[in-house]
Amino acid sequence: MNGRKELKTFMRHAISVSEATRLVLDRVRVMPTEEVPLMQSIGRTLAVELVAPQPMPHFRRSGMDGFAVMAADTKQASIGSPVSLHIVDNVPAGQVSKMTLQPGQCIRIMTGAAVPEGADAVIKYEMTAEESGPDGTELCKVKGVVAIGENVSPIGVEITERETVLCSGVQIGAGEIALLAMFGIHTVQVYQQPRVAILATGAELLRVEDALAPGRVRNSNAYMLAAAITAFGGIPVVMDEVPDDAVIAKQMIRKAILEHDVVVTTGGVSVGDHDILYDVTQEWDGDLVFNKVMMRPGSPTTFGMWHGKLIFALSGNPAACYVGCRLFLRPALRGMMGADLIPEPRIMATLTVNYVKSDRFTRFIRGRMSEQAGKLTAAPVGYDMSSVTVSLRDANCLICLPGSPDGYQEGALVEIIPLKGICE
């Protein structure tokens, strides 16, 4: 065959994106857990349920600066005929009054402070005036009526005792860490982050620090994958470039899978003379789950298991590499860290241009989504070629276009996968 691979190399069975996703997620196993200091839990995935050990707030809390009063004492108050109350204490935030309020009395109070016993409302400063009484006592002139409970946060109004505050599998962000801190959780049980080995294949690859050479390109895919994996919550480990040698590639992949939780390769998965990764998967002792997906870009995307660990073989074309990474690697890594085992979420948007390419495979087009007249819209961005990198910078969504002999017309309702940046 003039030195080309045997025909068996070309024997690939294409499966749908949904089937490929299911096959990946069916093989995901959750990582062990570890305990980390609170500040180190930011961005990690909570591994336990947080149940409130006490209500929040755990005391009646003032909603503003003003005076704690008995609401009944203000029934006759108005701007033209204010009611005078004796000021008997002052309560800044963080302190508790030892007094129990009596009729005709009030207590100066700050926002967030504990409402004293006997008080059932807080009137804001703007509705009062202070003056000295004839006997030198401090008086508060109340200029309006307040209702029982006004400007007072009751015990447990935010969270009740034993209420589930955070569920296992949630990613810890600003709101979540605030709740953990509020309940005194200073060390947090989280899922370990998968360590992901990244191997780029191809004799054409240069290191980032190398000078350009004719016919050679720098290894940008590995760093794109590293950025994506970091945003997904994993720990990327960029390995040495893999030469176009199946024996060496197999040795490097075996070593990587033994030392890491997941292996991702880029390049070497199509059917050219020097695409060696397919040969590796034909000769290994692992489980080749699929080696072709009905999608563009990235149809040769390959997935398997080796020594019980996941291995993803992605295209060497930048856009195709990223699409495979987003569709399959991200949900797998999130699932390994305790998140729900679900495909990438999609939403609906209106296509604002004609897309006339016909295809029987689903296309994932780098696009820009925006809101126009209250409607979510999307349009392709840049060149629609799998080898183009710059569109990854400009895209904020992937437009999902199922195979169609006629393409899609402007105004069509389509699914999109939103991207935060391009890799989160």
C-alpha angles and dihedrals in degrees: 000000000000092000095305122132120277117268092256088072089068095051102108127153111215117217131187123267091245092052092047090050091050092050091052096046092046088063098047116115123193117250122242117265131246137187118241135176114271095254091051091055093072109121092007126117119255112238099193137046116257112220118187109253090199137009120274117256093026091195134038103274130204114238095206147004111283141083129316107227145163104259091220089064091063099052094104097037123119138152091260094043111029123189119235119225128180114245105225104168146006122228119191120188112285095030133091125216116236090207129094110219117242129197112285093026135102136184125219108237139183129220111280095017123130113267108237124245112272094028118107102176143027122223115204121244092246089067094053143060129200127223140155120260125228090263093050096259121136115255131195117210106212111206101185148029123266126193126229109278095016112151091359122116107211123223110280095009090133101033131001124220113275091014115142105250102174129014126220111265097038117131111240112239134151096297094045095048090049089058092046091051092044090058094045097253100155096164120042132206107227137164116263115255114248113245106226121200114211119204123180117198130206140088088234093068123108126192115255091251094050123104117249118267132189111280093004131110132194119254098256097148093069091057093044088054091046091054092047094048091050090052090047090055100257130119111245121211113191108210130197117286114271116235122226092266119112094205094052091041091054091050093049094046092047091052091047094050092049092052100039140045097236135015124210122186127187123203130013098074104105126078106265125123093265100038095113104167093081088055089052092054091049093055103038132096093236133099115266102206100179138343104187133043128193094243141102127249103030106025093153091060107143131199133185148147125249123179088348093303132113122253122188120193109196132186121272092228107098099230093043090047092053095046091053090046092052098043099044114010098048098054089043094053092044089050091050087057094053102267121135114285097241136133121256108294116251133199133190125258138166118251110233099195138040115265106195103175112119121215141154090217125075112259123216106202122194104238149164119242122199140158119255121179090343093308127112111237135181137194135176116265125213127337115345095224126121092226094059116103104177093070088065087065093050101041125094096176144024113235110217113214116177116217113289133170091216104037121224132301129221109274095034116141108236139172120251134188108220116223126202099219098328102293112037 
